[in-house]
Each structure stands twice: as C-alpha cells, then as structure tokens.
Tab-separated table of C-alpha atoms in Angstrom:
chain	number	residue	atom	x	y	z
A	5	UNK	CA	0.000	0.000	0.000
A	6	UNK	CA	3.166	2.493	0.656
A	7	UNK	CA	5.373	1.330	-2.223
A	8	UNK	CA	5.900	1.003	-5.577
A	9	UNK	CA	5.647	-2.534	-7.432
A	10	UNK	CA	4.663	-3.957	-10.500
A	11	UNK	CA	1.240	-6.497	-10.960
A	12	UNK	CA	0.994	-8.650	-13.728
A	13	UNK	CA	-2.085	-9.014	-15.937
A	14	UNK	CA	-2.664	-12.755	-17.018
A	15	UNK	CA	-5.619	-11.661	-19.323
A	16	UNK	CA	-2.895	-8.766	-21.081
A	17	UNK	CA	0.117	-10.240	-20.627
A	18	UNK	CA	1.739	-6.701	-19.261
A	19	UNK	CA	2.028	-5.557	-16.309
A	20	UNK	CA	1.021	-2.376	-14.128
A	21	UNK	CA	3.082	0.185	-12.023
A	22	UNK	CA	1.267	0.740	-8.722
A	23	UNK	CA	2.954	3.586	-7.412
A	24	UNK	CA	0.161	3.870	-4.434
A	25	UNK	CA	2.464	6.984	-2.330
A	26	UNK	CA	1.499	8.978	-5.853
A	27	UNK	CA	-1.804	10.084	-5.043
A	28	UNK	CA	-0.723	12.187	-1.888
A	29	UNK	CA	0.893	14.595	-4.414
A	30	UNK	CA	-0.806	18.477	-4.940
A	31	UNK	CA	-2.888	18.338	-7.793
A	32	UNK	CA	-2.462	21.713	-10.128
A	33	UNK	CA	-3.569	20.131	-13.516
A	34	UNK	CA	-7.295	20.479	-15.040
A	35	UNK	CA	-10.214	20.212	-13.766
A	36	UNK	CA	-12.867	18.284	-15.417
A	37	UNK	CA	-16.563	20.222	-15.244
A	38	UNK	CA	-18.910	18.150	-13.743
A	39	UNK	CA	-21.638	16.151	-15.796
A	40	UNK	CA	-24.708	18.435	-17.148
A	41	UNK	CA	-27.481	17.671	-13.885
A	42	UNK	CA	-30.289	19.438	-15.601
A	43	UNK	CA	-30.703	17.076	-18.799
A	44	UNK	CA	-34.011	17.286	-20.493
A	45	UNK	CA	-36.202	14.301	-20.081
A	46	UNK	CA	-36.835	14.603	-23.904
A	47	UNK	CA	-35.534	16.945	-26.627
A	48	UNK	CA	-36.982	17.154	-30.047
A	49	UNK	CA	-33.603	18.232	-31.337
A	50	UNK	CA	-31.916	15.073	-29.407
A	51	UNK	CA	-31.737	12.332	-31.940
A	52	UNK	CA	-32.132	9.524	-30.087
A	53	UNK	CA	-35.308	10.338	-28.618
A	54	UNK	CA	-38.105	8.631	-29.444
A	55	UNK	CA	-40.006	10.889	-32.132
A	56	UNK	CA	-36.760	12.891	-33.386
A	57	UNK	CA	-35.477	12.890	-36.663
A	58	UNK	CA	-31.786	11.784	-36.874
A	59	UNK	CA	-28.878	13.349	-39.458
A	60	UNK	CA	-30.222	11.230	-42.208
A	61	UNK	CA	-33.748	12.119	-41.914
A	62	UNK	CA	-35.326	9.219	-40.424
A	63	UNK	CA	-37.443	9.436	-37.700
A	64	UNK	CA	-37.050	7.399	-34.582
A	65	UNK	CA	-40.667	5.562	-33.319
A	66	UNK	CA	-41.987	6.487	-30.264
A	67	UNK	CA	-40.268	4.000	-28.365
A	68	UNK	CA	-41.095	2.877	-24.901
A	69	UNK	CA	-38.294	0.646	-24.023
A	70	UNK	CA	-35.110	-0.055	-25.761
A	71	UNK	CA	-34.627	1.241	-29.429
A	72	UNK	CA	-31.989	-0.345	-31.590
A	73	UNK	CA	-31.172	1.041	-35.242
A	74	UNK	CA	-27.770	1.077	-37.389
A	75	UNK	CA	-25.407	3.593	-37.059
A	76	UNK	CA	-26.073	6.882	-39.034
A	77	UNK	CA	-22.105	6.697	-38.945
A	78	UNK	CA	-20.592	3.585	-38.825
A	79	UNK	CA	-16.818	2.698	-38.233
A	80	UNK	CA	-17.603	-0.897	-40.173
A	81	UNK	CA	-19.780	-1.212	-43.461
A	82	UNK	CA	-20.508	-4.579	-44.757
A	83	UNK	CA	-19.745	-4.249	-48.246
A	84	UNK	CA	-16.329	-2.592	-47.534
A	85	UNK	CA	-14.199	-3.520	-50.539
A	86	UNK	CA	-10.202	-5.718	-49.950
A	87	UNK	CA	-7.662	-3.458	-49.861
A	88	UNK	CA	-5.006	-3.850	-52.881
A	89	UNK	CA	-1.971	-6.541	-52.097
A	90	UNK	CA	1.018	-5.013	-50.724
A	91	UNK	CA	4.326	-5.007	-51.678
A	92	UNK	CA	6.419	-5.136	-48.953
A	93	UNK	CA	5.645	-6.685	-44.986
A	94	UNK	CA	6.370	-4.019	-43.335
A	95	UNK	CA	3.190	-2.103	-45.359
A	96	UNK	CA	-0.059	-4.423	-44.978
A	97	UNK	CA	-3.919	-3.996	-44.955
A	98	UNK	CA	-6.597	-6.509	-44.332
A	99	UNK	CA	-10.316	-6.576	-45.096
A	100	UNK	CA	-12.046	-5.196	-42.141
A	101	UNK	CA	-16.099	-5.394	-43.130
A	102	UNK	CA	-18.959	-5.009	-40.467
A	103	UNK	CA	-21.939	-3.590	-39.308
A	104	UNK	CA	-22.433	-1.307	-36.175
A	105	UNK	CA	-25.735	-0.578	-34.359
A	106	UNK	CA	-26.761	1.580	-31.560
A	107	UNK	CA	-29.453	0.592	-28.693
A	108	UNK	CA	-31.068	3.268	-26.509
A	109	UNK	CA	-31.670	2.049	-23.209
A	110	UNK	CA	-34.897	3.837	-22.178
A	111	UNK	CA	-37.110	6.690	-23.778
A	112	UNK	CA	-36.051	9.442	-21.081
A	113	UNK	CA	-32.833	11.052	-21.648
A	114	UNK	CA	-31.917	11.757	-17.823
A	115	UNK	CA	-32.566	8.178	-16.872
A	116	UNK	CA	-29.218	6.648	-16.687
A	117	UNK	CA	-28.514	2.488	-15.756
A	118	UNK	CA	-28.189	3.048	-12.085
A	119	UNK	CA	-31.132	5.251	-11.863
A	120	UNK	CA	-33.441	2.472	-13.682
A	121	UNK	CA	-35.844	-0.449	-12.495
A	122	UNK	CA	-34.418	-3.684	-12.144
A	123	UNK	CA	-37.261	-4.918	-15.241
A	124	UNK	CA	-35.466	-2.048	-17.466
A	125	UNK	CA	-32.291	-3.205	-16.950
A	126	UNK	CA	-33.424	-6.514	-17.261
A	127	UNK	CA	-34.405	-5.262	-20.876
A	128	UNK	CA	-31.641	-4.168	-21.647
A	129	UNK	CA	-29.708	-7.533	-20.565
A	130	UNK	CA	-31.925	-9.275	-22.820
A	131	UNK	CA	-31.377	-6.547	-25.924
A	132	UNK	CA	-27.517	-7.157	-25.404
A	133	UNK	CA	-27.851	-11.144	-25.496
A	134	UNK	CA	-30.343	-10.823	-28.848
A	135	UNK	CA	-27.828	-8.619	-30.277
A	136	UNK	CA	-24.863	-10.755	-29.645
A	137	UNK	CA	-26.829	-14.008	-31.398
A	138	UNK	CA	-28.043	-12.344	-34.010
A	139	UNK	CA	-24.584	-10.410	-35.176
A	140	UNK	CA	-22.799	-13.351	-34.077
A	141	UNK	CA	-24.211	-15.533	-36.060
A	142	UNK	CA	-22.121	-14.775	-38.948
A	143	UNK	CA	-19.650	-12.292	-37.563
A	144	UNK	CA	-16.941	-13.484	-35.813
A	145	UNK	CA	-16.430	-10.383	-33.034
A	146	UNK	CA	-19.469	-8.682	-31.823
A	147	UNK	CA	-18.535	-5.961	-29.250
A	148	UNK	CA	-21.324	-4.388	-26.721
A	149	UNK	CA	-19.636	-1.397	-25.033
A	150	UNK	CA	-21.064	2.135	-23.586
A	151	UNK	CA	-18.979	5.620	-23.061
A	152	UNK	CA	-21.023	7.127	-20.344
A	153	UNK	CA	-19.827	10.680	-19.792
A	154	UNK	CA	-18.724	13.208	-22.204
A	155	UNK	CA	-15.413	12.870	-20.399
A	156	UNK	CA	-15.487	9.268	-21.776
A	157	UNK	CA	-16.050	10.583	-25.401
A	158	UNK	CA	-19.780	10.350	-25.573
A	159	UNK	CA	-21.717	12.595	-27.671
A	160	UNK	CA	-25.204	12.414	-26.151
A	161	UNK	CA	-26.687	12.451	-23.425
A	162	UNK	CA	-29.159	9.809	-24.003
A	163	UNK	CA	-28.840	6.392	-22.442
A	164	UNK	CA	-27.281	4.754	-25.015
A	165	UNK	CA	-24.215	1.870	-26.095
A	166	UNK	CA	-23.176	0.971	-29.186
A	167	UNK	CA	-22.310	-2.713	-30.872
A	168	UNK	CA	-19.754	-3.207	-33.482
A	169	UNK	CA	-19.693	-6.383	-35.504
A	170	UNK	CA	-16.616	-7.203	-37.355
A	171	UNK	CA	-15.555	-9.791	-39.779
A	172	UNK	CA	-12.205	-9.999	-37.942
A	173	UNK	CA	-11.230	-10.747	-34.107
A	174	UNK	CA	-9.974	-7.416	-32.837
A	175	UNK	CA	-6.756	-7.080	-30.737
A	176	UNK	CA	-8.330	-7.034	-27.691
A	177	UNK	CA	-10.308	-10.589	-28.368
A	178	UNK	CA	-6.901	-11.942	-29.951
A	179	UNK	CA	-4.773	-11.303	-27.009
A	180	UNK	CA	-7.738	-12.522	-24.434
A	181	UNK	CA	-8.384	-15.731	-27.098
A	182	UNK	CA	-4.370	-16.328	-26.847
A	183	UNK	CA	-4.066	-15.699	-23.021
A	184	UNK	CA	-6.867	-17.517	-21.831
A	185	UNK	CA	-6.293	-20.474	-24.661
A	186	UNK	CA	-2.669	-20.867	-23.084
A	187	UNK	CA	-4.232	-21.028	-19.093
A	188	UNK	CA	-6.506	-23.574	-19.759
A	189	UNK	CA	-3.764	-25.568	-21.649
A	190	UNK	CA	-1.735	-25.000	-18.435
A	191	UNK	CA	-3.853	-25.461	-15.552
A	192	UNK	CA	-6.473	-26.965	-16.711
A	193	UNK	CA	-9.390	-24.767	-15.825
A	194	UNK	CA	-10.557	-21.408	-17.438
A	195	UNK	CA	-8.572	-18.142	-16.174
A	196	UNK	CA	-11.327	-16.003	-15.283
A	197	UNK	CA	-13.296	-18.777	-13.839
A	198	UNK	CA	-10.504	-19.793	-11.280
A	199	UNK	CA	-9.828	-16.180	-10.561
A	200	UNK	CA	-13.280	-15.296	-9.867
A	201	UNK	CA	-12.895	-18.301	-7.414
A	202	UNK	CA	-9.739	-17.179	-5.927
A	203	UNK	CA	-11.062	-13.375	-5.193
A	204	UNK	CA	-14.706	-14.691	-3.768
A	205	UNK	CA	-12.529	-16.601	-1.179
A	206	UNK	CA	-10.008	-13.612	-0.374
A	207	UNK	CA	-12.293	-10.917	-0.712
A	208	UNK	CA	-9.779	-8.002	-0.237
A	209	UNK	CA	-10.674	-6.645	-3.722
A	210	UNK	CA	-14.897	-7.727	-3.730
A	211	UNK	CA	-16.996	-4.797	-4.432
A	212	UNK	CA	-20.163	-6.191	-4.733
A	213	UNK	CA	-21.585	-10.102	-4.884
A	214	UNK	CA	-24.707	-12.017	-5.091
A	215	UNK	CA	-24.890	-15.919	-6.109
A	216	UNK	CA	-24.399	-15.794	-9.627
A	217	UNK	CA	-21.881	-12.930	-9.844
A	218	UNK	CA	-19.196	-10.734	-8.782
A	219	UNK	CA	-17.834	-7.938	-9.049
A	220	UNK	CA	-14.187	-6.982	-8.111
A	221	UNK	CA	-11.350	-4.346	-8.456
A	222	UNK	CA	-8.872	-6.682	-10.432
A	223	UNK	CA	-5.629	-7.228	-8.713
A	224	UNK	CA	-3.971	-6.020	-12.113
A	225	UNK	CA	-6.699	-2.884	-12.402
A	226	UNK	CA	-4.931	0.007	-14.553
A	227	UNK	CA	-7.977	2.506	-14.331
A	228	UNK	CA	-8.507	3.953	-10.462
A	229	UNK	CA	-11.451	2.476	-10.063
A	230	UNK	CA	-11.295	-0.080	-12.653
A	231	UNK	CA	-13.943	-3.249	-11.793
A	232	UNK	CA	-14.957	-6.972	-13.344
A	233	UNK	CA	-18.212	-8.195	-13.529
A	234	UNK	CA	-17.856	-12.309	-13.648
A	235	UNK	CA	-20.108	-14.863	-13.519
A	236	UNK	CA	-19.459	-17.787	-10.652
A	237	UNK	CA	-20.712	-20.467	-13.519
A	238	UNK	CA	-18.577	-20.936	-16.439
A	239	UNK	CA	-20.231	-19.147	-19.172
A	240	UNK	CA	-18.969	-18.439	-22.399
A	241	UNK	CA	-21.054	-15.949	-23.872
A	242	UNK	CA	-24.021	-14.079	-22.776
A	243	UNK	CA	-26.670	-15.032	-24.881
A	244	UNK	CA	-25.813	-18.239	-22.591
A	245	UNK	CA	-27.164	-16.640	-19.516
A	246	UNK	CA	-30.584	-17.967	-18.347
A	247	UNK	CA	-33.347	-16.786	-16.896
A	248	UNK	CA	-31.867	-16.635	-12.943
A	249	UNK	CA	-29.048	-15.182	-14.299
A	250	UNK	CA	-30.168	-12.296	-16.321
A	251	UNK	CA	-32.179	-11.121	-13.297
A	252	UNK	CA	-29.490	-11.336	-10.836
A	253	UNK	CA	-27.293	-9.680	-13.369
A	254	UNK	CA	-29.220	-6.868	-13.561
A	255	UNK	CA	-29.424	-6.611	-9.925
A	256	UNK	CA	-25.490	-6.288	-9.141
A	257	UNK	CA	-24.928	-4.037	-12.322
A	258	UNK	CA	-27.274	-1.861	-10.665
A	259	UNK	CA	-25.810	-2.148	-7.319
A	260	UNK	CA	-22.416	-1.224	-8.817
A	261	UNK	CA	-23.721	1.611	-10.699
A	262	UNK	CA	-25.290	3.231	-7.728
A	263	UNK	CA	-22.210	2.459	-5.757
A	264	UNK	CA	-19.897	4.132	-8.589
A	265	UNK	CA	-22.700	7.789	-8.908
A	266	UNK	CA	-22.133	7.328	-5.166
A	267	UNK	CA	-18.629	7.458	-5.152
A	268	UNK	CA	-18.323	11.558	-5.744
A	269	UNK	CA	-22.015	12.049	-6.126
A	270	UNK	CA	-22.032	12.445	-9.931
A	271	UNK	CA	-23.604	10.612	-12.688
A	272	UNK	CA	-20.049	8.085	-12.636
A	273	UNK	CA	-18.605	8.267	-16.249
A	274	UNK	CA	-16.971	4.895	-17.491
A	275	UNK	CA	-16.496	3.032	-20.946
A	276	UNK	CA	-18.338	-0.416	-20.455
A	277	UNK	CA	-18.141	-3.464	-22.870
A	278	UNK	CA	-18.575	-7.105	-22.831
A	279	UNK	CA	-15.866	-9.943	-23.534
A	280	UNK	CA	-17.021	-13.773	-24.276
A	281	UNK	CA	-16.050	-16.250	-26.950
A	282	UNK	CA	-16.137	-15.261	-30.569
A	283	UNK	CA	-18.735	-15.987	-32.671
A	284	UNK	CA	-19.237	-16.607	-36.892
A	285	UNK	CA	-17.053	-19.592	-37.329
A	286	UNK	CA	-16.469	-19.969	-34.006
A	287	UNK	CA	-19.988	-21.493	-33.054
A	288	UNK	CA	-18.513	-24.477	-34.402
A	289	UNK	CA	-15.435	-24.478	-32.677
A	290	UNK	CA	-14.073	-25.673	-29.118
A	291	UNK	CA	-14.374	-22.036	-27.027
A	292	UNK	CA	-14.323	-23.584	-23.106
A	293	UNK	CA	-10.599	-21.601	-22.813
A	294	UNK	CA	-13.232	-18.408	-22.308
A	295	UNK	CA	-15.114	-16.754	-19.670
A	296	UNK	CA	-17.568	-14.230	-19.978
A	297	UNK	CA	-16.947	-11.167	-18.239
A	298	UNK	CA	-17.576	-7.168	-18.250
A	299	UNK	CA	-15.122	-4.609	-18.158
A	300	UNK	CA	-15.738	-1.184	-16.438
A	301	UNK	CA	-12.902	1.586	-17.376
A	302	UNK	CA	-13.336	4.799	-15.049
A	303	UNK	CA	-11.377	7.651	-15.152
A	304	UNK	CA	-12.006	9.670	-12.129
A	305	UNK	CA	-9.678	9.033	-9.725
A	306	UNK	CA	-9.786	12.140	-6.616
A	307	UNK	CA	-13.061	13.902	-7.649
A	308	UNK	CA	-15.718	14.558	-9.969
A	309	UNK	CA	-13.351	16.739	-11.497
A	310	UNK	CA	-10.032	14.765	-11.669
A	311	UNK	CA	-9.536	12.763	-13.677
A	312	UNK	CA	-6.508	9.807	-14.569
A	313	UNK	CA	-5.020	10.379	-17.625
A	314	UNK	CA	-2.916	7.708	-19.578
A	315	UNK	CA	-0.068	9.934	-20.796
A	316	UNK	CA	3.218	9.854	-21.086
A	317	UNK	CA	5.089	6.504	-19.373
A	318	UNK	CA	2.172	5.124	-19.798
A	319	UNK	CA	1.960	5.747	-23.539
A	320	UNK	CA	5.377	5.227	-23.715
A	321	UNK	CA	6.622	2.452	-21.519
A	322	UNK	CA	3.874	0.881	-19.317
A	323	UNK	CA	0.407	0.999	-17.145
A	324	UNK	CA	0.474	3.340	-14.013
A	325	UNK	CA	-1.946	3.882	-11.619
A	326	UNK	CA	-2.204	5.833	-8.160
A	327	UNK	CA	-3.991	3.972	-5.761
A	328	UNK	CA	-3.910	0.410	-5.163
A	329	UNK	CA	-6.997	-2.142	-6.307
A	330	UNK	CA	-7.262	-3.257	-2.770
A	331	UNK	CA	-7.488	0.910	-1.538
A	332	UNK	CA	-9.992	1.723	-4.761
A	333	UNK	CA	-12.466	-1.654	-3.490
A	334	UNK	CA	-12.378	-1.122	0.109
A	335	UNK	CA	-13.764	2.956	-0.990
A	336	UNK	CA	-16.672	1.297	-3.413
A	337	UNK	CA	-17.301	-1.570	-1.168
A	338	UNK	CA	-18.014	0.486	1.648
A	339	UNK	CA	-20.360	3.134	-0.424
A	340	UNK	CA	-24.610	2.612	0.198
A	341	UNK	CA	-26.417	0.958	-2.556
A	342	UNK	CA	-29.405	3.903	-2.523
A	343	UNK	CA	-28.549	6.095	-5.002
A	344	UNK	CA	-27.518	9.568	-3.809
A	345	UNK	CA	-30.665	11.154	-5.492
C-alpha cells in the first residue's frame, strides 16, 4: 500500500506500475466540469429520442423501451471492398467489413442504468444477449460497449451503447483468445473462472456479490477504479445466460452503478463493454478456454473533477496507476447501494 511494485495481468500479458504513495501529491492540472445535472427528459432536437429525426432524416418511433437502429455513422460497413496486395511486410492492410448498431436504453434522456428499475435493466440484458446471437451468427467479433460521460467521449446524453460487428477478431479478443487459450492448456481450468474463485474466497478486492456474480477491483486494475463483472458459472457468452441469471445480473450491475454515482455524487462516467467467446465460425469451434466477463474503465480518480489520464510513461513504456486495487475496493465496497438522489 506504501510502495511502488509492479502487478501482472494474465488476461494482457503486461504488467502495471502501482505507485500507491502517488496520489498524496498536490494536484495543479485540469479540472474536469462536472456532468450536465439538468438534462431534459426529452428533446426534439436530441436524436435519439423517441419521435426525433436523426442526421439522415429518419425518424425514430416512439419507443417505450429499448430502441436499436444502425449507425447513421458507422466505423464498419458490410460491403467494404479488400484493400489492394502489398508489396512489402512491413506495409499491410486486411479486409475489415462489419456492421455497427446503436441501442437506446430507455425513452427518457436523464434516466441513466443506475437510476433504472431492475425490469429495465433486465431489458436491456436481454437486448444485449439478442444482439450478440443475431450479429454473431455470422460475424466473428461482436462488441457491446457504452462511453457514459462526455469525459469518456460520448456525444449524447441519451442512455445509449453501441455494438460493433466485425468480420475480424480485434486485438483485444486476440490477445484474451491467446491468453486464456494458453491457461486452460496450463492449468487446466478457465482463467477467469478460477480467478473469480480465488477473489470470492479472499475478498480483499470484492466490491459487490450475489450468487451468480461478482464484481471486483482486479488485482492487475490500470484505471482507479477499474472493476470486473464475472459470472461464478462458467459461461462463455451471454446469450448463454438464463433466466436466474439475467435477473441477478441486472441486480449487481445496478448495485455497482449506484455504488460508482455514489462514489463523488455524480452521474459516474466509465467506458463499459462485454468480452465472451467469438462468434461466426467460431460457433462451431471448441471455445471452453473463455469466460464471460464485463469490463468497467473509469477515469475519475480524486473527484468529480479529476480525472486519470494515460499519458506519457504510460503511452510510452507501461500501465500506471495511483492507488492500489485493494485501496480503490475497500472505498466502493463500503459506499450505500441507494442512489444519492
């Protein structure tokens, strides 16, 4: 907790400078303003709301649960043509074709996850895990994640993720396909599956639990207040989940949510997304090396207003955070679970 060392990450293979004495020092750098409070429960000029007209002219239904359409601006196009051969290694390009679709949440725009009912998050469970089967039947990669926070990148206000399906497996799925491929092969059981084991019995770095999952700060967490959802069962992807699960998902996601708003009594910016075994051509293949799980990336890390940045050696040599995981999970553990408003 006083001194510096390095954690590894099995999941990365890297590792991550916890220099915990760090966050004592004066803080003279900027100062993030604080999320909007005062966001209109619908906007005619918002386009996600139900009844608005988005950039290309279409107009969104008057939706009274989740909405999903394509992306007005996608990063992946289906019909994407291959790229010409190259002529040397050191210069190559790849086919990289997809589709990418956006799901509103809930109708209101001021109604964020932690603030909903356990039956609309529920919905939203559900609208991930139809997503996920539908794109994944013929798309290798299909990847749920929300920016929540304008300080995370997002645009609107509205409730909102997005879900990019991609005809290739992206870096991130590669390195997690490899890593946990090579544990298995090792040790015989799936990484995140003996982990989530391991940290239900030590409990040091639990935030929140219930019987089907849990939630910890990762021993190898790089964000301040970094957390991962797992399930106790070993699931590979979450159209998998049943019934029991689904609901007691959406319980601790809410419970986490709260806990995170709690934390400096702001609406808790993050980027979200979901991990589990690819898809496409996958279906057919042997996946048991993987474990479903959720990553939540936070950057505040002393207020509402500052923020971590990843500059620097971390850009340049390695990972580096302020705080250890065990320091950053005893603060959440310890928040309530009633939301501050």
């Amino acid at each position: 907790a006083e001194h510096q060392h390095a954690r590894y990450n099995p999941l990365r293979d890297d590792w991550v400078l916890v220099s915990a004495h760090r966050v004592k020092r004066p803080w003279q750098g900027q100062l993030e303003k604080p999320p909007p409070e005062d966001v209109p429960r619908w906007d005619p000029n918002n386009p996600l709301c139900p009844g608005a007209t988005r950039a290309n002219g279409k107009v969104n239904p008057q939706y009274e649960g989740t909405f999903v359409f394509p992306n007005d601006f996608p990063a992946l196009q289906p019909d994407a043509p291959e790229p010409g051969d190259s002529d040397h290694p050191l210069f190559q390009a790849a086919a990289a074709r997809g589709m990418c679709k956006v799901m509103c949440f809930h109708p209101w725009s001021d109604l964020t996850l932690p603030l909903m009912s356990l039956a609309e998050i529920r919905a939203v469970i559900d609208a991930w895990a139809e997503l996920a089967a539908e794109l994944g039947a013929s798309y290798p990669w299909v990847q749920i994640f929300e920016n929540k926070g304008a300080m995370m990148g997002c645009s609107n206000p509205h409730p909102h993720c997005q879900v990019w399906a991609s005809s290739f497996l992206p870096n991130e799925a590669r390195l997690e396909d490899r890593t946990q491929r090579q544990h298995l092969s090792q040790h015989g059981v799936p990484m995140l599956l003996e982990y989530a084991e391991q940290e239900a019995r030590r409990k040091e770095r639990l935030v929140v639990e219930n019987a089907d999952w849990l939630v910890v700060v990762p021993y190898w967490a790089t964000w301040p207040y970094q957390t991962l959802l797992l399930p106790r069962r070993h699931v590979c992807r979450l159209q998998d989940l049943h019934d029991g699960e689904r609901d007691s998902l959406a319980s601790i996601m809410q419970r986490l949510l709260i806990k995170y708003d709690n934390l400096f009594e702001v609406s808790f910016p993050y980027s979200m997304g979901w991990h589990g075994a690819p898809t496409g051509p996958y279906l057919e293949e042997d996946c048991g090396h993987w474990q479903l799980h959720a990553h939540y990336y936070p950057p505040l890390l002393r207020s509402a207003t500052v923020r971590k940045f990843m500059v620097g050696y971390e850009m340049l040599a390695q990972a580096q955070r302020d705080l250890t995981p065990e320091q950053a999970a005893e603060r959440l553990r310890s928040l309530p679970e009633v939301h501050y408003k």
